[in-house]
Coordinates of C-alpha atoms and ligand atoms in Angstrom, one line a residue:
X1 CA 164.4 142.5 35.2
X2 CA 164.1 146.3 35.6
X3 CA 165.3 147.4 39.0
X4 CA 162.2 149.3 40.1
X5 CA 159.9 146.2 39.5
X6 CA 163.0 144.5 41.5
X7 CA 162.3 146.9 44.6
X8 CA 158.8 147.1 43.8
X9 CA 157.9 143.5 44.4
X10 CA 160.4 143.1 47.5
X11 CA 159.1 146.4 49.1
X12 CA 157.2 145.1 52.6
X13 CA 156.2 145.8 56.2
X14 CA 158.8 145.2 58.6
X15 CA 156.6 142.0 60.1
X16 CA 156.3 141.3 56.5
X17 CA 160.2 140.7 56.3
X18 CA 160.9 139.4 59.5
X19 CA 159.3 136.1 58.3
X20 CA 162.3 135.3 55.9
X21 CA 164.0 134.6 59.7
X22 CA 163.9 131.2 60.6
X23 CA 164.4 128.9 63.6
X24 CA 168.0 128.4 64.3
X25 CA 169.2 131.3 61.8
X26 CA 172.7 133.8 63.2
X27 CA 171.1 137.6 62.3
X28 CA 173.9 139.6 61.9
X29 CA 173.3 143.3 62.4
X30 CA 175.1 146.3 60.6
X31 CA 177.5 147.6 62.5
X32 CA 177.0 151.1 64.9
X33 CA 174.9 154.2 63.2
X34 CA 173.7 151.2 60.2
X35 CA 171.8 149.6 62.8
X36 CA 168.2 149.4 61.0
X37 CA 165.8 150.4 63.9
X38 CA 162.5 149.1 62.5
X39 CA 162.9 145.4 61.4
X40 CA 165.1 144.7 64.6
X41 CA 162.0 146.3 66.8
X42 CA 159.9 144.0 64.2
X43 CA 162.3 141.0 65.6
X44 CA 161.7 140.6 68.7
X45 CA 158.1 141.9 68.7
X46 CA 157.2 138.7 66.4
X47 CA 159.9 136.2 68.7
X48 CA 156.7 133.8 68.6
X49 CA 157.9 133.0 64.9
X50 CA 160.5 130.9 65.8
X51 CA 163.0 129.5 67.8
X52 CA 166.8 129.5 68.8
X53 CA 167.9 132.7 67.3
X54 CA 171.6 134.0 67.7
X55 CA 171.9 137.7 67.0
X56 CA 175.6 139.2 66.3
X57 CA 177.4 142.6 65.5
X58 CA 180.2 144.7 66.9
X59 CA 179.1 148.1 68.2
X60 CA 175.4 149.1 69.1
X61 CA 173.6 152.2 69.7
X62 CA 170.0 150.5 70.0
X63 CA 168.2 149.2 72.3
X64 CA 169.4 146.0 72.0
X65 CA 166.1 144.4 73.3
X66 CA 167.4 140.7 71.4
X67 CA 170.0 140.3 74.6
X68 CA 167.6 140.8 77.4
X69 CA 166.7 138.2 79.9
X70 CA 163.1 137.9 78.8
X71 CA 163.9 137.3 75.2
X72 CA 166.3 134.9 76.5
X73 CA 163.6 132.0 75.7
X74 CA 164.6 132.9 71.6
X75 CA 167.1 135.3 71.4
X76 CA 170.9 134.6 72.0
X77 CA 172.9 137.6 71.8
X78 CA 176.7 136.7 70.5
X79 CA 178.7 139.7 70.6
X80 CA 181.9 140.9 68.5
X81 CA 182.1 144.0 70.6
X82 CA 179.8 144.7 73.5
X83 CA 177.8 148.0 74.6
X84 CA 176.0 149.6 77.2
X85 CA 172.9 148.2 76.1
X86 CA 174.2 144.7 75.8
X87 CA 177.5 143.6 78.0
X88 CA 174.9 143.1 81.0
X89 CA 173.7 139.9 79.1
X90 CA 177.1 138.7 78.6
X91 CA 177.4 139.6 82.6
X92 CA 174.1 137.3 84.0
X93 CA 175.3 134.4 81.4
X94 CA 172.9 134.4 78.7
X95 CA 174.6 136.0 76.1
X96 CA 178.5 135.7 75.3
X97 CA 181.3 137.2 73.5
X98 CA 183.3 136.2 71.1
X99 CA 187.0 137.5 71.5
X100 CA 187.6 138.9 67.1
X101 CA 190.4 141.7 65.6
X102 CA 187.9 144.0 63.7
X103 CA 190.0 143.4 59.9
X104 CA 189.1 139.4 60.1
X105 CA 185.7 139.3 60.0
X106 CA 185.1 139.6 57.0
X107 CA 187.6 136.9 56.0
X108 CA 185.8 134.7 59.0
X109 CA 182.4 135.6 57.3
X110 CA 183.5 134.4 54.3
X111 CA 185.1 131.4 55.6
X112 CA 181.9 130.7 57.6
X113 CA 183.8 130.5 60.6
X114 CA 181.3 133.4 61.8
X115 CA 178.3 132.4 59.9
X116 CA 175.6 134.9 58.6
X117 CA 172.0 133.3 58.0
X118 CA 170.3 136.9 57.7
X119 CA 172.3 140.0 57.1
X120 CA 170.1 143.2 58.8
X121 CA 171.6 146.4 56.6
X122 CA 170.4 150.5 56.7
X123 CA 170.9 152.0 52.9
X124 CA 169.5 155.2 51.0
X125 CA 166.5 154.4 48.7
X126 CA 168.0 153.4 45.0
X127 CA 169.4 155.3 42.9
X128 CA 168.8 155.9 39.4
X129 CA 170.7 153.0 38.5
X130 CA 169.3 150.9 40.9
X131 CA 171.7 150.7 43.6
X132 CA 171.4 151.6 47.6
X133 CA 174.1 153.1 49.3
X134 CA 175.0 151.8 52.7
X135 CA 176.2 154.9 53.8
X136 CA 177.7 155.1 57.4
X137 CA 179.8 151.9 57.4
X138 CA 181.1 149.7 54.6
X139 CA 183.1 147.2 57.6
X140 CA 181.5 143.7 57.3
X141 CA 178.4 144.9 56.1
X142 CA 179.7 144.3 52.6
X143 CA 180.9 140.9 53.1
X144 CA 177.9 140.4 54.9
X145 CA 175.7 141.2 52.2
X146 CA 177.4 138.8 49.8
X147 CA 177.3 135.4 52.4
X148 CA 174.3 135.7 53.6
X149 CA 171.4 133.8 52.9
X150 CA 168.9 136.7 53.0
X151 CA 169.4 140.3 53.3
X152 CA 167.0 142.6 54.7
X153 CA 167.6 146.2 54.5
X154 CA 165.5 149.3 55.7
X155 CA 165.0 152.1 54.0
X156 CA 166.2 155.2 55.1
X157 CA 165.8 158.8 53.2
X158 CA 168.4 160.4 55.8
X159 CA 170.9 158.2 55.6
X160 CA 174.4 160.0 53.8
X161 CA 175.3 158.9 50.5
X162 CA 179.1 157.7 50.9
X163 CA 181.9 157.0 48.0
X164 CA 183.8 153.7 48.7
X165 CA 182.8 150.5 48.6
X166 CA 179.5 151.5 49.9
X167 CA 176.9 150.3 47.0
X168 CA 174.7 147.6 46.6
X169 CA 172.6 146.8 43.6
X170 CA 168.5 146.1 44.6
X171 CA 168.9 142.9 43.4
X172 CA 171.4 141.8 46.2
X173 CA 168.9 142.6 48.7
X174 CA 165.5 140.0 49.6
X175 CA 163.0 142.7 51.1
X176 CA 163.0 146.4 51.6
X177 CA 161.1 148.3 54.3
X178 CA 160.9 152.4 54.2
X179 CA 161.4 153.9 57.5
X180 CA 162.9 157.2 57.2
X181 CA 164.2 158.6 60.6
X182 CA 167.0 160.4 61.8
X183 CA 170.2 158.5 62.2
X184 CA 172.1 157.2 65.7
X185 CA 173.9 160.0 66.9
X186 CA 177.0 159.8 69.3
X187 CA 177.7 163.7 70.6
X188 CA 181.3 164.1 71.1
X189 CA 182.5 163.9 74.6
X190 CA 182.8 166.4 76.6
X191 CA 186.9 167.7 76.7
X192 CA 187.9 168.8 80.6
X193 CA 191.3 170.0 81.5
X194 CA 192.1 166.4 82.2
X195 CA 191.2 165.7 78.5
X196 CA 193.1 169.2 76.8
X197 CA 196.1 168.0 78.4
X198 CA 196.1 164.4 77.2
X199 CA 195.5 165.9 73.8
X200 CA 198.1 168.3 74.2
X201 CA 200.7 165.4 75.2
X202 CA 199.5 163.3 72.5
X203 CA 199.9 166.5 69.8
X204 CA 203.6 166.6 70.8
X205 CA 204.4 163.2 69.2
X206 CA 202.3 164.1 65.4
X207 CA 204.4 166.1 63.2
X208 CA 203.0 168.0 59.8
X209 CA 202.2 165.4 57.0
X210 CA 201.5 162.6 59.4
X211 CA 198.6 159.9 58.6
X212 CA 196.5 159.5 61.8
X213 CA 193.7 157.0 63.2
X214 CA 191.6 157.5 65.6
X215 CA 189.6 154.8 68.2
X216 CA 186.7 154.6 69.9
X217 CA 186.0 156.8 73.3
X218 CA 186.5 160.7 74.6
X219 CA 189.9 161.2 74.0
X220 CA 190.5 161.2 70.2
X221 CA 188.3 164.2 69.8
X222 CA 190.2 166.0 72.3
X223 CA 193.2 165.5 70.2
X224 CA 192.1 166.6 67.1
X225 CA 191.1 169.6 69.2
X226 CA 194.8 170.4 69.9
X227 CA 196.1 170.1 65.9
X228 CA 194.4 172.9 64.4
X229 CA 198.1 174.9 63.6
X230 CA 199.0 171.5 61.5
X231 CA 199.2 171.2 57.8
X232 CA 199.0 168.2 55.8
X233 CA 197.6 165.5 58.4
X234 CA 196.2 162.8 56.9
X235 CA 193.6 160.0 58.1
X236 CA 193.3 156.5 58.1
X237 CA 190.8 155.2 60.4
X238 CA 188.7 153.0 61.4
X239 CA 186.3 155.6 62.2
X240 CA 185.7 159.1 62.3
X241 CA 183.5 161.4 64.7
X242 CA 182.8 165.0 64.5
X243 CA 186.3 166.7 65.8
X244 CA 187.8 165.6 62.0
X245 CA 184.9 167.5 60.3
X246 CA 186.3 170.5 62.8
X247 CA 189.9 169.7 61.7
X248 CA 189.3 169.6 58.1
X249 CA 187.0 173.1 58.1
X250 CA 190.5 174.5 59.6
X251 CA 192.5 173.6 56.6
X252 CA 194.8 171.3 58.8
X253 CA 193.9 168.3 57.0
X254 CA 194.5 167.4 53.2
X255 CA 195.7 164.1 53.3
X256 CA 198.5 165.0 50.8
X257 CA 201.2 162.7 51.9
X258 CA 199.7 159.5 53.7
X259 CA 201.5 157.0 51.1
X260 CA 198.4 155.4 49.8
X261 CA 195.4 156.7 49.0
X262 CA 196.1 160.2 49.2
X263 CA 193.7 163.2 48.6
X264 CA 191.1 160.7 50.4
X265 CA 190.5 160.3 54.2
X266 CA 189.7 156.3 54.2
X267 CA 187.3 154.8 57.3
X268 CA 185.3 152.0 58.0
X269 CA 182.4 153.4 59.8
X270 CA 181.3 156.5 60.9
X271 CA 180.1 157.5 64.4
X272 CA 179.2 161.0 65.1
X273 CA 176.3 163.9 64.9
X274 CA 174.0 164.7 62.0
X275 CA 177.3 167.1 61.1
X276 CA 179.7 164.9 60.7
X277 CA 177.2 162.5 58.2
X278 CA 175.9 166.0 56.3
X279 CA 179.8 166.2 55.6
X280 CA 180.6 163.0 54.9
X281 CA 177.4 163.3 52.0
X282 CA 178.8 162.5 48.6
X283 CA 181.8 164.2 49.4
X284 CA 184.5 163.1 47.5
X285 CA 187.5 163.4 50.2
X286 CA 185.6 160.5 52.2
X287 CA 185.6 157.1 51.2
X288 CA 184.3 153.8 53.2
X289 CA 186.2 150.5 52.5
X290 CA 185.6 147.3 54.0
X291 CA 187.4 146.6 57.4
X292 CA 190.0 144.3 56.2
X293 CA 191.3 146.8 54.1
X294 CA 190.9 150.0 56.3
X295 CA 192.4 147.8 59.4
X296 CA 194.7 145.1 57.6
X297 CA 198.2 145.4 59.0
X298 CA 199.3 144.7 55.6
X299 CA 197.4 148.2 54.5
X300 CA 198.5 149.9 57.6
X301 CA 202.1 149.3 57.3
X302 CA 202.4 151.1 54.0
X303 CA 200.8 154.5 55.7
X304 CA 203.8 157.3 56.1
X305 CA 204.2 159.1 59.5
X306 CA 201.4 156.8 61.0
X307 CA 199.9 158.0 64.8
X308 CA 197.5 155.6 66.0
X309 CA 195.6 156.8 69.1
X310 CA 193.7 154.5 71.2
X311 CA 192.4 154.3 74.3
X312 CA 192.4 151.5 77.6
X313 CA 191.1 151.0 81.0
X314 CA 193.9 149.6 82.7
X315 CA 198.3 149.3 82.1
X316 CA 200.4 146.8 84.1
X317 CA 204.0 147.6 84.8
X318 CA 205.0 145.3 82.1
X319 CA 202.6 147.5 80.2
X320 CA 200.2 145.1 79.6
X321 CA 197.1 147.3 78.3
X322 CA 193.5 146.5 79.3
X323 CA 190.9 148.2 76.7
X324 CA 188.0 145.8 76.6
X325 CA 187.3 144.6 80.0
X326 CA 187.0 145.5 83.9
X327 CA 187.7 142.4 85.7
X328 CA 185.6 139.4 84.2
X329 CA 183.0 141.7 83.1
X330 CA 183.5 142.5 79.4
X331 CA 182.6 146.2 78.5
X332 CA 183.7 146.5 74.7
X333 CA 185.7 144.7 72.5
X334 CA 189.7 144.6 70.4
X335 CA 188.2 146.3 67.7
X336 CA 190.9 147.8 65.3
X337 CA 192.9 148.1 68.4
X338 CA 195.7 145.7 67.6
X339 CA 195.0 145.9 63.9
X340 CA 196.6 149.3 64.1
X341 CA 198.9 149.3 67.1
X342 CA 200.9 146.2 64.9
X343 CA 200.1 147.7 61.1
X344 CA 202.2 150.9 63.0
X345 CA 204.8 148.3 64.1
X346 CA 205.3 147.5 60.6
X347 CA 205.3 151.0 58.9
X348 CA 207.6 150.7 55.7
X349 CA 208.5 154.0 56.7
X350 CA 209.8 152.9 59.9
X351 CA 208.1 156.1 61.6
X352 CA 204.8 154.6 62.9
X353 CA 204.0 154.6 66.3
X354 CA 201.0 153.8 68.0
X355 CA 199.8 155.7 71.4
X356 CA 197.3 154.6 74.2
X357 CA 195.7 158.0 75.7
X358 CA 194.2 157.6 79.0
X359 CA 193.2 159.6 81.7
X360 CA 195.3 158.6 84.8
X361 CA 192.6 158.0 86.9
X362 CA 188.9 156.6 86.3
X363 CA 186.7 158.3 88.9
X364 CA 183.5 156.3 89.6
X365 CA 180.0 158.5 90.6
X366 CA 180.8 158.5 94.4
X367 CA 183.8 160.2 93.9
X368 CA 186.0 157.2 94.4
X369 CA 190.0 157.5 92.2
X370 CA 191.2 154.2 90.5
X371 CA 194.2 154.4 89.3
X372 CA 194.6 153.3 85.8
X373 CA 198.6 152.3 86.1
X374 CA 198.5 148.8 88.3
X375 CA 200.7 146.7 89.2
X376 CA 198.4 143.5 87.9
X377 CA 195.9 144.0 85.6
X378 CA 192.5 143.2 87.7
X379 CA 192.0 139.5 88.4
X380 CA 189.9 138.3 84.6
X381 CA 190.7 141.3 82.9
X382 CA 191.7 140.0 79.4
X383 CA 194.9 141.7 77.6
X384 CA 194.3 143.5 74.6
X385 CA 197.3 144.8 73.6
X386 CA 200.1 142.4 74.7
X387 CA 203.4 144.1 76.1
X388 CA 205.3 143.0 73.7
X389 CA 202.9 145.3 70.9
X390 CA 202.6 148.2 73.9
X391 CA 204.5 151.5 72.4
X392 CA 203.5 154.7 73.7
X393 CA 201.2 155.5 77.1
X394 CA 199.8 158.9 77.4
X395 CA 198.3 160.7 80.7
X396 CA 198.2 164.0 81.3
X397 CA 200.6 164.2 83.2
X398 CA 203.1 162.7 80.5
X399 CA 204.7 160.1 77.9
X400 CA 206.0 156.9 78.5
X401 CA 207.9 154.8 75.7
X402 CA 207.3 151.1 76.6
X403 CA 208.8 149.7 73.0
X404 CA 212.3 149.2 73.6
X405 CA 211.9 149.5 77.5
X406 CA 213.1 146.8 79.8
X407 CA 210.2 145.9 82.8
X408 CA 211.5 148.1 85.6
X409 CA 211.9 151.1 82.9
X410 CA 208.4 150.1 81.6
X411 CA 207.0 150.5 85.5
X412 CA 209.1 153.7 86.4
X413 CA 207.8 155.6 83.5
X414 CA 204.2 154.5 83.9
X415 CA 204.2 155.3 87.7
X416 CA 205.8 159.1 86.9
X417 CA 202.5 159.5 84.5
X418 CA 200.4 158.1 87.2
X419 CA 197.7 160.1 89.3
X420 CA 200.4 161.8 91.6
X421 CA 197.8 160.5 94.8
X422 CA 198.8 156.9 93.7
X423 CA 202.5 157.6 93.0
X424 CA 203.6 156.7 96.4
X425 CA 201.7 153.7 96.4
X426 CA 202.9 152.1 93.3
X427 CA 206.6 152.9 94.5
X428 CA 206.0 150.5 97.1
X429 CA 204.3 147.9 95.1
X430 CA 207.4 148.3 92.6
X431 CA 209.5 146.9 94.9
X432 CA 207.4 144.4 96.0
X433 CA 207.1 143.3 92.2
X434 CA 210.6 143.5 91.2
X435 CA 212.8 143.4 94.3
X436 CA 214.1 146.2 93.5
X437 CA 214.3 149.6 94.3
X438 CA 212.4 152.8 92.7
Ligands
COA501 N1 188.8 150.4 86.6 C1 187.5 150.4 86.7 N2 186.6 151.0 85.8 C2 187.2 151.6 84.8 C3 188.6 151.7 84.6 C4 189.4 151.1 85.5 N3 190.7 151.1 85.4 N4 188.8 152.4 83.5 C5 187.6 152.8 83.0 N5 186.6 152.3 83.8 C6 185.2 152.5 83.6 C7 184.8 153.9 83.6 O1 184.6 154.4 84.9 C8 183.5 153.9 82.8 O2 182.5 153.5 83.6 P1 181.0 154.0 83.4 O3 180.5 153.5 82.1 O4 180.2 153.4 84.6 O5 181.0 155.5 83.5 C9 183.8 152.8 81.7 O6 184.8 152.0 82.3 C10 184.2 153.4 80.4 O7 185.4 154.2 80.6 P2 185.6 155.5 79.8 O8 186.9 156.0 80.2 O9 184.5 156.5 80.0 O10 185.5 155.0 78.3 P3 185.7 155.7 76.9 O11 184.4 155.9 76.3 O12 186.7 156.8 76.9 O13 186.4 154.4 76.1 C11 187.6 152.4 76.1 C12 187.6 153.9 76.6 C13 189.0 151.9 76.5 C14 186.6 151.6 76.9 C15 187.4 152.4 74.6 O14 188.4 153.1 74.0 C16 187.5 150.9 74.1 O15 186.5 150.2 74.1 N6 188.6 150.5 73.5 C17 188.8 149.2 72.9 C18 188.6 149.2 71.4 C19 189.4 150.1 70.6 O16 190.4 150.7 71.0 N7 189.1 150.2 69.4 C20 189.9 151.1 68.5 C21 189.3 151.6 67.3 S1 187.5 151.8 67.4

């Protein structure tokens, strides 16, 4: 059949499509900026249409109206990754978590371990071939597409046009709804002197040619902010924001000697300003590939001069690292966390390393210091990067090397990077911990 009849006859209201939901379906979401805005409102404003709904994704910038307590009576919010708009669900008991490294879901889609009754996608209106592009994130929105029973996609004229594995023919998709309007937009974080000097420490460890990932969080941007006299970096990352557009403008980046894939900066997803996605706009040096490629250890091992910078709440003095949690309360999720930390482990090359970049102190609105070097991680916080994966910890006041480092070397390196207010204070608790002294 002729594609434009195709998306023609599937072309509906966004109450129209939400009727293909039904009673006891799992809706999975798109991940982050592909979050369709429109059919999820849709959702929950029709709830009456059924019953026993689970709704899943990893990261969300909506409203995420499905996991609130008076939805409660329909909705059950499942999480991969949680937000602001949804941990406090996961917090009162009504929604939940489920613990997931960011390269297996797809393979756990397609094993229906995580099952997908309605996949909710953002693309570009066709083509002239008939396909959508899904633009900002290729993740498990591609798997996604293919298991699930019915896809519903909005619609949208402003979404970027991204090579990769990034299109979908009309035909794969069970109802269209137009909504044009401007895309999720996460600014980037503001960069204090706290910030430049993590970025500074972390910039001493990337040499010229290296392949580099970024996570999730303030401080990636404020190390891209310190590598603008490099030549030849390279990325491989689960995601981008708007410092790499920066980078790239200065020439520093040309991804000339990552190993694989070079002449292309690969990601999963995309998570910036309307900057970074005008850049990222059928521009060939971008391409999206599903999650478990971008994040498989297998694919991460075989990247030359890999630096993979992520980010934590909490280290212990075995340097046990705490990114997704505070306490029992869980605030995000492993995402590509571990995926890279081990891929690095495994470098061919033998020169990866993996770094966790932290402020050394979390300061809460009333002022108050926690220190982010403990002795025990808080009582239910879950580990996300074990000690025995831990490599290096950045503050700004230094660099520790965990890998290789027995415990009391682990702890004495962490405390002389901690908040010097706290310094005294873990000395003490050092000897408490290992009867021994400082
Ligand atoms: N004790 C108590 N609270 C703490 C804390 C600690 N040790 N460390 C951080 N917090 C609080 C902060 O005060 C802040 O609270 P607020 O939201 O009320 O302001 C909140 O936790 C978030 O901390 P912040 O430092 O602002 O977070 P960030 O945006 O820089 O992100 C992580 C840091 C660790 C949360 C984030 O990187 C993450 O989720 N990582 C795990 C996933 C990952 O690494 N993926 C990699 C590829 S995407």
């Amino acid at each position: 059949m002729d594609w434009k009849k195709i998306y023609e006859d599937r072309t509906m209201s966004a109450d129209e499509a939400v009727k293909l939901i039904q009673s006891g379906d799992t809706v999975v979401l798109a991940h982050c900026v592909a979050e369709p805005v429109a059919v999820v409102d849709a959702m929950v404003a029709n709830k009456n249409l059924y019953k026993d709904i689970t709704v899943s994704h990893m990261v969300t910038l909506g409203k995420g109206e499905y996991s609130k307590p008076e939805h409660s009576d329909v909705f059950r919010y499942e999480g991969w990754f949680t937000s602001p708009s949804t941990r406090n669900s996961i917090a009162q008991g009504h929604g939940d978590f489920i613990p997931v490294f960011f390269h297996e879901i797809p393979s756990l889609i397609r094993k229906d371990i995580l099952h997908v009754d309605v996949m909710m996608v953002t693309v570009t209106p066709p083509d002239e071939h008939g396909y959508c592009n899904i633009g900002v994130s290729s993740d498990y929105t591609v798997q996604g597409i293919k298991s699930a029973r019915t896809v519903i996609a909005e619609v949208n004229d402003q979404v970027p046009t991204v090579f990769g594995e990034t299109f979908v023919h009309v035909s794969e998709i069970d109802a269209f709804v137009e909504n044009s309007h401007p895309l999720f937009e996460s600014a980037p974080a503001k960069i204090t002197e706290v910030e430049e000097a993590i970025g500074k420490n972390c910039a001493s460890l990337i040499d010229d040619g290296a392949t580099l990932q970024l996570g999730i969080g303030a401080i990636p941007d404020a190390v891209l902010a310190q590598l603008g006299e490099k030549k030849h970096l390279g990325i491989h990352s689960e995601m981008i924001a708007d410092g790499v557009v920066d980078l790239y403008e200065k020439g520093a980046i040309d991804c000339s000697q990552k190993g694989i894939d070079e002449g292309k900066m690969v990601v999963t997803f995309l998570m910036g300003t309307k900057k970074l996605y005008d850049f990222c706009d059928k521009n060939p040096a971008v391409e999206l590939r599903p999650v478990d490629y971008v994040n498989h250890p297998e694919v991460v091992s075989q990247l030359k001069n890999l630096v993979c910078i992520n980010s934590c709440v909490q280290v212990d003095f075995m340097g046990q690292i705490v990114s997704d949690s505070i306490g029992t309360k869980q605030i995000s999720g492993v995402g590509g966390q571990v995926d890279f930390v081990r891929g690095a482990a495994m470098s061919h090359d033998g020169k990866g390393i993996s770094i966790m970049a932290m402020p050394s102190v979390t300061v809460k609105k009333d002022g108050t210091k926690i220190s982010k070097v403990v002795p025990y991680i808080d009582h239910g916080a879950a580990v996300t990067t074990s000690r025995n994966d831990a490599d290096y910890v950045v503050t700004e006041y230094g660099i520790a090397r965990l890998k290789g480092a027995n415990l009391k070397e682990r702890a004495r390196q962490l405390i002389n990077i901690a908040h010097p207010d706290f310094r005294d204070e873990l000395k003490e608790q050092f000897k408490e911990r290992f009867n021994a002294e400082f």
